[in-house]
Amino acid sequence: MSSTPATTMFDRASVDDVEYDFGARIDALRCHSTGSLRAIVADARREQQRWYLEELAATRVLDDRRALDGVPDASVSARTAKSNREVARSLESLPKVAAAAWAGGLTRDQLQPVTEVATSATDAEWAVRGTTVAPVDLQRMARTAKAVTAADAEARRKARFVSSWRDSEQGMAAGRWWLPDVDGVLVDKVLDHMAERMRPAKGMAWDSLAHRKADALVELARTYADAEPSGRFRIEIVEITDVRGCVTREVDGIPVASETVRAIRPDAKVREAVLDRTGTHTTHRSRTALPADVDRHVRRRDRHCRVPGCEATRGLQIHHCHPVGTHGDSHDPTELAGVCPPHHHILEPHGPYRLVGDAEDPEGLELVRREGPAP
Ligand SMILES: [Zn+2]
């Protein structure tokens, strides 16, 4: 076989039906000659090695598809998973080293450090040289090869960037970052930690890691925005009424759903615009959707999230308990409740839950599932 590892002794389906007896296998091998046993060890290693390369190749493709982070494999240590991913990445540009591993010249213990010291220019050289150097020496060389100079550090810092852009057609904001060592570790760790702590609401499944990290990034921005006293980050909804009386709503030029407007309205500013026949906007002064005294009252009353059992206090948003009936435009404090951002997302009009009752009563609210199919 050329593209997949050669014959296997056991096929996968048989593992469950056949009881494996290691002792019996040893007994069976006792009558083999030493030469034949050595050949078995060599064969087994070569097969393992080829399956390992197969694992790496498939891992590489999954890595490209970003399909590895979402489903961490609990049966493999994080260290092994990371090492496999890195070896797979390096091997892609080291064809000779990969071929030497396939042929059995480089063992698995040698392969990992060789992928760290070899470059595409020294690929052929290391494919031969690596086979003769002990793994421990190769590891030492890999560590030396990785020594970082002050100039490297400076270059890393010079190369830093964050770029972000809008895709108005899809209504999304996108971004990419490239951060030097320590800064990158900090950002990574904070996002990971925040994502780790985003437990699902009771009875709901964990969201994907990618989703939770996205929420973490938004929460970082929101925390900064909330700490800014001028209110300059308060979301402004522009409601544009055209000549036929049709209303469309935008946030910073991005058209948004009326459900989104209903959800964010109590916390937002609203600016009305009228489109005349010449296509010109006449905009009115923006106003906060909630009168300042109602906003203050609700925020003073609700020191933590009003979803029963939730004690979150940070970044509370005002949720309207009847967003559908009143288009989220009510000033009645019995219908307005402070909720944390994750809970805000699972509430109507977006989410499958509804917060019902009298918000003025400290124990007056209850979380219920909405009737009808969840959106
Ligand atoms: Zn909450």
PDB file of N, CA and C in Angstrom, residues 20-90:
ATOM      1  N   TYR A  20      -8.917 -10.128  24.127  1.00  0.00           N
ATOM      2  CA  TYR A  20      -7.479 -10.154  23.884  1.00  0.00           C
ATOM      3  C   TYR A  20      -6.783 -10.689  25.126  1.00  0.00           C
ATOM      4  N   ASP A  21      -5.880 -11.656  24.902  1.00  0.00           N
ATOM      5  CA  ASP A  21      -5.167 -12.263  26.028  1.00  0.00           C
ATOM      6  C   ASP A  21      -3.674 -12.019  25.823  1.00  0.00           C
ATOM      7  N   PHE A  22      -3.148 -11.052  26.514  1.00  0.00           N
ATOM      8  CA  PHE A  22      -1.739 -10.679  26.348  1.00  0.00           C
ATOM      9  C   PHE A  22      -0.826 -11.842  26.730  1.00  0.00           C
ATOM     10  N   GLY A  23      -1.184 -12.519  27.852  1.00  0.00           N
ATOM     11  CA  GLY A  23      -0.372 -13.655  28.326  1.00  0.00           C
ATOM     12  C   GLY A  23      -0.284 -14.740  27.270  1.00  0.00           C
ATOM     13  N   ALA A  24      -1.422 -15.032  26.642  1.00  0.00           N
ATOM     14  CA  ALA A  24      -1.440 -16.080  25.620  1.00  0.00           C
ATOM     15  C   ALA A  24      -0.577 -15.679  24.430  1.00  0.00           C
ATOM     16  N   ARG A  25      -0.600 -14.350  24.110  1.00  0.00           N
ATOM     17  CA  ARG A  25       0.196 -13.857  22.988  1.00  0.00           C
ATOM     18  C   ARG A  25       1.678 -14.027  23.300  1.00  0.00           C
ATOM     19  N   ILE A  26       2.059 -13.760  24.555  1.00  0.00           N
ATOM     20  CA  ILE A  26       3.453 -13.942  24.958  1.00  0.00           C
ATOM     21  C   ILE A  26       3.850 -15.418  24.827  1.00  0.00           C
ATOM     22  N   ASP A  27       2.952 -16.280  25.327  1.00  0.00           N
ATOM     23  CA  ASP A  27       3.241 -17.716  25.238  1.00  0.00           C
ATOM     24  C   ASP A  27       3.450 -18.126  23.791  1.00  0.00           C
ATOM     25  N   ALA A  28       2.603 -17.591  22.911  1.00  0.00           N
ATOM     26  CA  ALA A  28       2.695 -17.954  21.500  1.00  0.00           C
ATOM     27  C   ALA A  28       4.020 -17.501  20.906  1.00  0.00           C
ATOM     28  N   LEU A  29       4.536 -16.386  21.411  1.00  0.00           N
ATOM     29  CA  LEU A  29       5.781 -15.840  20.854  1.00  0.00           C
ATOM     30  C   LEU A  29       7.024 -16.513  21.433  1.00  0.00           C
ATOM     31  N   ARG A  30       6.844 -17.242  22.563  1.00  0.00           N
ATOM     32  CA  ARG A  30       8.019 -17.858  23.209  1.00  0.00           C
ATOM     33  C   ARG A  30       8.732 -18.846  22.300  1.00  0.00           C
ATOM     34  N   CYS A  31       7.981 -19.475  21.389  1.00  0.00           N
ATOM     35  CA  CYS A  31       8.610 -20.471  20.535  1.00  0.00           C
ATOM     36  C   CYS A  31       9.284 -19.849  19.311  1.00  0.00           C
ATOM     37  N   HIS A  32       9.188 -18.491  19.197  1.00  0.00           N
ATOM     38  CA  HIS A  32       9.861 -17.840  18.061  1.00  0.00           C
ATOM     39  C   HIS A  32      11.347 -17.678  18.338  1.00  0.00           C
ATOM     40  N   SER A  33      12.130 -17.642  17.275  1.00  0.00           N
ATOM     41  CA  SER A  33      13.567 -17.398  17.441  1.00  0.00           C
ATOM     42  C   SER A  33      13.788 -15.924  17.780  1.00  0.00           C
ATOM     43  N   THR A  34      14.955 -15.642  18.360  1.00  0.00           N
ATOM     44  CA  THR A  34      15.257 -14.257  18.721  1.00  0.00           C
ATOM     45  C   THR A  34      15.222 -13.354  17.491  1.00  0.00           C
ATOM     46  N   GLY A  35      15.741 -13.864  16.392  1.00  0.00           N
ATOM     47  CA  GLY A  35      15.759 -13.080  15.146  1.00  0.00           C
ATOM     48  C   GLY A  35      14.350 -12.734  14.715  1.00  0.00           C
ATOM     49  N   SER A  36      13.467 -13.720  14.814  1.00  0.00           N
ATOM     50  CA  SER A  36      12.094 -13.486  14.378  1.00  0.00           C
ATOM     51  C   SER A  36      11.392 -12.507  15.313  1.00  0.00           C
ATOM     52  N   LEU A  37      11.699 -12.586  16.628  1.00  0.00           N
ATOM     53  CA  LEU A  37      11.104 -11.620  17.575  1.00  0.00           C
ATOM     54  C   LEU A  37      11.569 -10.201  17.271  1.00  0.00           C
ATOM     55  N   ARG A  38      12.869 -10.088  16.937  1.00  0.00           N
ATOM     56  CA  ARG A  38      13.389  -8.745  16.608  1.00  0.00           C
ATOM     57  C   ARG A  38      12.684  -8.207  15.366  1.00  0.00           C
ATOM     58  N   ALA A  39      12.422  -9.097  14.438  1.00  0.00           N
ATOM     59  CA  ALA A  39      11.734  -8.665  13.211  1.00  0.00           C
ATOM     60  C   ALA A  39      10.318  -8.190  13.539  1.00  0.00           C
ATOM     61  N   ILE A  40       9.674  -8.901  14.494  1.00  0.00           N
ATOM     62  CA  ILE A  40       8.313  -8.489  14.879  1.00  0.00           C
ATOM     63  C   ILE A  40       8.340  -7.092  15.500  1.00  0.00           C
ATOM     64  N   VAL A  41       9.328  -6.857  16.386  1.00  0.00           N
ATOM     65  CA  VAL A  41       9.441  -5.533  17.013  1.00  0.00           C
ATOM     66  C   VAL A  41       9.643  -4.459  15.934  1.00  0.00           C
ATOM     67  N   ALA A  42      10.538  -4.752  14.972  1.00  0.00           N
ATOM     68  CA  ALA A  42      10.818  -3.777  13.913  1.00  0.00           C
ATOM     69  C   ALA A  42       9.560  -3.518  13.080  1.00  0.00           C
ATOM     70  N   ASP A  43       8.846  -4.608  12.738  1.00  0.00           N
ATOM     71  CA  ASP A  43       7.614  -4.450  11.948  1.00  0.00           C
ATOM     72  C   ASP A  43       6.588  -3.607  12.695  1.00  0.00           C
ATOM     73  N   ALA A  44       6.427  -3.943  13.985  1.00  0.00           N
ATOM     74  CA  ALA A  44       5.417  -3.245  14.788  1.00  0.00           C
ATOM     75  C   ALA A  44       5.741  -1.756  14.852  1.00  0.00           C
ATOM     76  N   ARG A  45       7.044  -1.477  15.051  1.00  0.00           N
ATOM     77  CA  ARG A  45       7.432  -0.060  15.121  1.00  0.00           C
ATOM     78  C   ARG A  45       7.172   0.657  13.804  1.00  0.00           C
ATOM     79  N   ARG A  46       7.495  -0.023  12.694  1.00  0.00           N
ATOM     80  CA  ARG A  46       7.306   0.629  11.394  1.00  0.00           C
ATOM     81  C   ARG A  46       5.816   0.911  11.166  1.00  0.00           C
ATOM     82  N   GLU A  47       4.993  -0.083  11.514  1.00  0.00           N
ATOM     83  CA  GLU A  47       3.548   0.124  11.326  1.00  0.00           C
ATOM     84  C   GLU A  47       3.047   1.274  12.196  1.00  0.00           C
ATOM     85  N   GLN A  48       3.492   1.287  13.474  1.00  0.00           N
ATOM     86  CA  GLN A  48       3.073   2.371  14.369  1.00  0.00           C
ATOM     87  C   GLN A  48       3.461   3.725  13.792  1.00  0.00           C
ATOM     88  N   GLN A  49       4.702   3.744  13.263  1.00  0.00           N
ATOM     89  CA  GLN A  49       5.237   4.973  12.710  1.00  0.00           C
ATOM     90  C   GLN A  49       4.382   5.443  11.531  1.00  0.00           C
ATOM     91  N   ARG A  50       3.987   4.480  10.676  1.00  0.00           N
ATOM     92  CA  ARG A  50       3.203   4.858   9.497  1.00  0.00           C
ATOM     93  C   ARG A  50       1.808   5.326   9.903  1.00  0.00           C
ATOM     94  N   TRP A  51       1.237   4.645  10.887  1.00  0.00           N
ATOM     95  CA  TRP A  51      -0.068   5.099  11.381  1.00  0.00           C
ATOM     96  C   TRP A  51       0.055   6.467  12.043  1.00  0.00           C
ATOM     97  N   TYR A  52       1.230   6.674  12.696  1.00  0.00           N
ATOM     98  CA  TYR A  52       1.442   7.979  13.323  1.00  0.00           C
ATOM     99  C   TYR A  52       1.455   9.082  12.255  1.00  0.00           C
ATOM    100  N   LEU A  53       2.169   8.802  11.128  1.00  0.00           N
ATOM    101  CA  LEU A  53       2.203   9.785  10.045  1.00  0.00           C
ATOM    102  C   LEU A  53       0.798  10.012   9.478  1.00  0.00           C
ATOM    103  N   GLU A  54       0.033   8.930   9.413  1.00  0.00           N
ATOM    104  CA  GLU A  54      -1.342   9.046   8.925  1.00  0.00           C
ATOM    105  C   GLU A  54      -2.150   9.942   9.876  1.00  0.00           C
ATOM    106  N   GLU A  55      -1.947   9.727  11.185  1.00  0.00           N
ATOM    107  CA  GLU A  55      -2.624  10.560  12.193  1.00  0.00           C
ATOM    108  C   GLU A  55      -2.228  12.032  12.017  1.00  0.00           C
ATOM    109  N   LEU A  56      -0.914  12.252  11.802  1.00  0.00           N
ATOM    110  CA  LEU A  56      -0.431  13.623  11.645  1.00  0.00           C
ATOM    111  C   LEU A  56      -1.021  14.283  10.401  1.00  0.00           C
ATOM    112  N   ALA A  57      -1.081  13.523   9.304  1.00  0.00           N
ATOM    113  CA  ALA A  57      -1.599  14.091   8.054  1.00  0.00           C
ATOM    114  C   ALA A  57      -3.054  14.503   8.233  1.00  0.00           C
ATOM    115  N   ALA A  58      -3.842  13.622   8.856  1.00  0.00           N
ATOM    116  CA  ALA A  58      -5.258  13.942   9.070  1.00  0.00           C
ATOM    117  C   ALA A  58      -5.399  15.102  10.057  1.00  0.00           C
ATOM    118  N   THR A  59      -4.518  15.095  11.087  1.00  0.00           N
ATOM    119  CA  THR A  59      -4.530  16.190  12.063  1.00  0.00           C
ATOM    120  C   THR A  59      -4.267  17.527  11.383  1.00  0.00           C
ATOM    121  N   ARG A  60      -3.328  17.483  10.417  1.00  0.00           N
ATOM    122  CA  ARG A  60      -2.957  18.714   9.698  1.00  0.00           C
ATOM    123  C   ARG A  60      -4.174  19.304   8.975  1.00  0.00           C
ATOM    124  N   VAL A  61      -4.944  18.431   8.341  1.00  0.00           N
ATOM    125  CA  VAL A  61      -6.120  18.909   7.591  1.00  0.00           C
ATOM    126  C   VAL A  61      -7.163  19.465   8.558  1.00  0.00           C
ATOM    127  N   LEU A  62      -7.373  18.741   9.679  1.00  0.00           N
ATOM    128  CA  LEU A  62      -8.335  19.231  10.682  1.00  0.00           C
ATOM    129  C   LEU A  62      -7.889  20.578  11.239  1.00  0.00           C
ATOM    130  N   ASP A  63      -6.558  20.699  11.432  1.00  0.00           N
ATOM    131  CA  ASP A  63      -5.979  21.933  11.944  1.00  0.00           C
ATOM    132  C   ASP A  63      -6.286  23.086  10.977  1.00  0.00           C
ATOM    133  N   ASP A  64      -6.083  22.819   9.691  1.00  0.00           N
ATOM    134  CA  ASP A  64      -6.385  23.808   8.655  1.00  0.00           C
ATOM    135  C   ASP A  64      -7.842  24.237   8.688  1.00  0.00           C
ATOM    136  N   ARG A  65      -8.699  23.264   8.951  1.00  0.00           N
ATOM    137  CA  ARG A  65     -10.136  23.572   8.992  1.00  0.00           C
ATOM    138  C   ARG A  65     -10.552  24.166  10.322  1.00  0.00           C
ATOM    139  N   ARG A  66      -9.595  24.357  11.205  1.00  0.00           N
ATOM    140  CA  ARG A  66      -9.857  24.841  12.561  1.00  0.00           C
ATOM    141  C   ARG A  66     -10.857  23.946  13.273  1.00  0.00           C
ATOM    142  N   ALA A  67     -10.727  22.647  13.011  1.00  0.00           N
ATOM    143  CA  ALA A  67     -11.677  21.693  13.595  1.00  0.00           C
ATOM    144  C   ALA A  67     -11.072  20.979  14.798  1.00  0.00           C
ATOM    145  N   LEU A  68      -9.877  21.436  15.257  1.00  0.00           N
ATOM    146  CA  LEU A  68      -9.238  20.751  16.388  1.00  0.00           C
ATOM    147  C   LEU A  68      -9.598  21.376  17.729  1.00  0.00           C
ATOM    148  N   ASP A  69      -9.673  22.725  17.734  1.00  0.00           N
ATOM    149  CA  ASP A  69      -9.897  23.410  19.012  1.00  0.00           C
ATOM    150  C   ASP A  69     -11.296  23.187  19.555  1.00  0.00           C
ATOM    151  N   GLY A  70     -12.256  23.094  18.652  1.00  0.00           N
ATOM    152  CA  GLY A  70     -13.636  22.974  19.080  1.00  0.00           C
ATOM    153  C   GLY A  70     -13.911  21.703  19.854  1.00  0.00           C
ATOM    154  N   VAL A  71     -13.262  20.598  19.435  1.00  0.00           N
ATOM    155  CA  VAL A  71     -13.523  19.326  20.110  1.00  0.00           C
ATOM    156  C   VAL A  71     -12.235  18.758  20.676  1.00  0.00           C
ATOM    157  N   PRO A  72     -11.771  19.265  21.825  1.00  0.00           N
ATOM    158  CA  PRO A  72     -10.557  18.703  22.404  1.00  0.00           C
ATOM    159  C   PRO A  72     -10.773  17.218  22.715  1.00  0.00           C
ATOM    160  N   ASP A  73      -9.762  16.411  22.333  1.00  0.00           N
ATOM    161  CA  ASP A  73      -9.861  14.969  22.544  1.00  0.00           C
ATOM    162  C   ASP A  73      -9.429  14.660  23.975  1.00  0.00           C
ATOM    163  N   ALA A  74     -10.400  14.269  24.816  1.00  0.00           N
ATOM    164  CA  ALA A  74     -10.120  14.066  26.240  1.00  0.00           C
ATOM    165  C   ALA A  74      -9.204  12.869  26.480  1.00  0.00           C
ATOM    166  N   SER A  75      -9.030  11.988  25.467  1.00  0.00           N
ATOM    167  CA  SER A  75      -8.215  10.802  25.680  1.00  0.00           C
ATOM    168  C   SER A  75      -6.731  11.069  25.409  1.00  0.00           C
ATOM    169  N   VAL A  76      -6.399  12.260  24.975  1.00  0.00           N
ATOM    170  CA  VAL A  76      -5.006  12.597  24.670  1.00  0.00           C
ATOM    171  C   VAL A  76      -4.600  13.785  25.539  1.00  0.00           C
ATOM    172  N   SER A  77      -3.376  13.737  26.096  1.00  0.00           N
ATOM    173  CA  SER A  77      -2.955  14.861  26.933  1.00  0.00           C
ATOM    174  C   SER A  77      -2.787  16.105  26.067  1.00  0.00           C
ATOM    175  N   ALA A  78      -2.988  17.267  26.693  1.00  0.00           N
ATOM    176  CA  ALA A  78      -2.907  18.524  25.952  1.00  0.00           C
ATOM    177  C   ALA A  78      -1.522  18.678  25.324  1.00  0.00           C
ATOM    178  N   ARG A  79      -0.503  18.162  26.043  1.00  0.00           N
ATOM    179  CA  ARG A  79       0.859  18.276  25.562  1.00  0.00           C
ATOM    180  C   ARG A  79       1.072  17.467  24.283  1.00  0.00           C
ATOM    181  N   THR A  80       0.554  16.223  24.292  1.00  0.00           N
ATOM    182  CA  THR A  80       0.665  15.373  23.105  1.00  0.00           C
ATOM    183  C   THR A  80      -0.088  15.991  21.931  1.00  0.00           C
ATOM    184  N   ALA A  81      -1.285  16.498  22.216  1.00  0.00           N
ATOM    185  CA  ALA A  81      -2.101  17.086  21.149  1.00  0.00           C
ATOM    186  C   ALA A  81      -1.363  18.274  20.514  1.00  0.00           C
ATOM    187  N   LYS A  82      -0.738  19.097  21.378  1.00  0.00           N
ATOM    188  CA  LYS A  82      -0.035  20.275  20.882  1.00  0.00           C
ATOM    189  C   LYS A  82       1.173  19.851  20.053  1.00  0.00           C
ATOM    190  N   SER A  83       1.920  18.863  20.592  1.00  0.00           N
ATOM    191  CA  SER A  83       3.103  18.387  19.891  1.00  0.00           C
ATOM    192  C   SER A  83       2.723  17.802  18.525  1.00  0.00           C
ATOM    193  N   ASN A  84       1.660  17.002  18.484  1.00  0.00           N
ATOM    194  CA  ASN A  84       1.226  16.421  17.210  1.00  0.00           C
ATOM    195  C   ASN A  84       0.867  17.506  16.195  1.00  0.00           C
ATOM    196  N   ARG A  85       0.180  18.526  16.690  1.00  0.00           N
ATOM    197  CA  ARG A  85      -0.242  19.583  15.781  1.00  0.00           C
ATOM    198  C   ARG A  85       0.981  20.312  15.213  1.00  0.00           C
ATOM    199  N   GLU A  86       1.992  20.536  16.096  1.00  0.00           N
ATOM    200  CA  GLU A  86       3.180  21.253  15.640  1.00  0.00           C
ATOM    201  C   GLU A  86       4.030  20.416  14.695  1.00  0.00           C
ATOM    202  N   VAL A  87       4.181  19.112  15.037  1.00  0.00           N
ATOM    203  CA  VAL A  87       4.959  18.245  14.160  1.00  0.00           C
ATOM    204  C   VAL A  87       4.279  18.171  12.792  1.00  0.00           C
ATOM    205  N   ALA A  88       2.950  18.059  12.799  1.00  0.00           N
ATOM    206  CA  ALA A  88       2.218  17.977  11.530  1.00  0.00           C
ATOM    207  C   ALA A  88       2.418  19.235  10.698  1.00  0.00           C
ATOM    208  N   ARG A  89       2.391  20.389  11.361  1.00  0.00           N
ATOM    209  CA  ARG A  89       2.589  21.660  10.633  1.00  0.00           C
ATOM    210  C   ARG A  89       3.976  21.704  10.004  1.00  0.00           C
ATOM    211  N   SER A  90       5.013  21.328  10.809  1.00  0.00           N
ATOM    212  CA  SER A  90       6.380  21.404  10.300  1.00  0.00           C
ATOM    213  C   SER A  90       6.602  20.410   9.172  1.00  0.00           C
TER     214      SER A  90
END
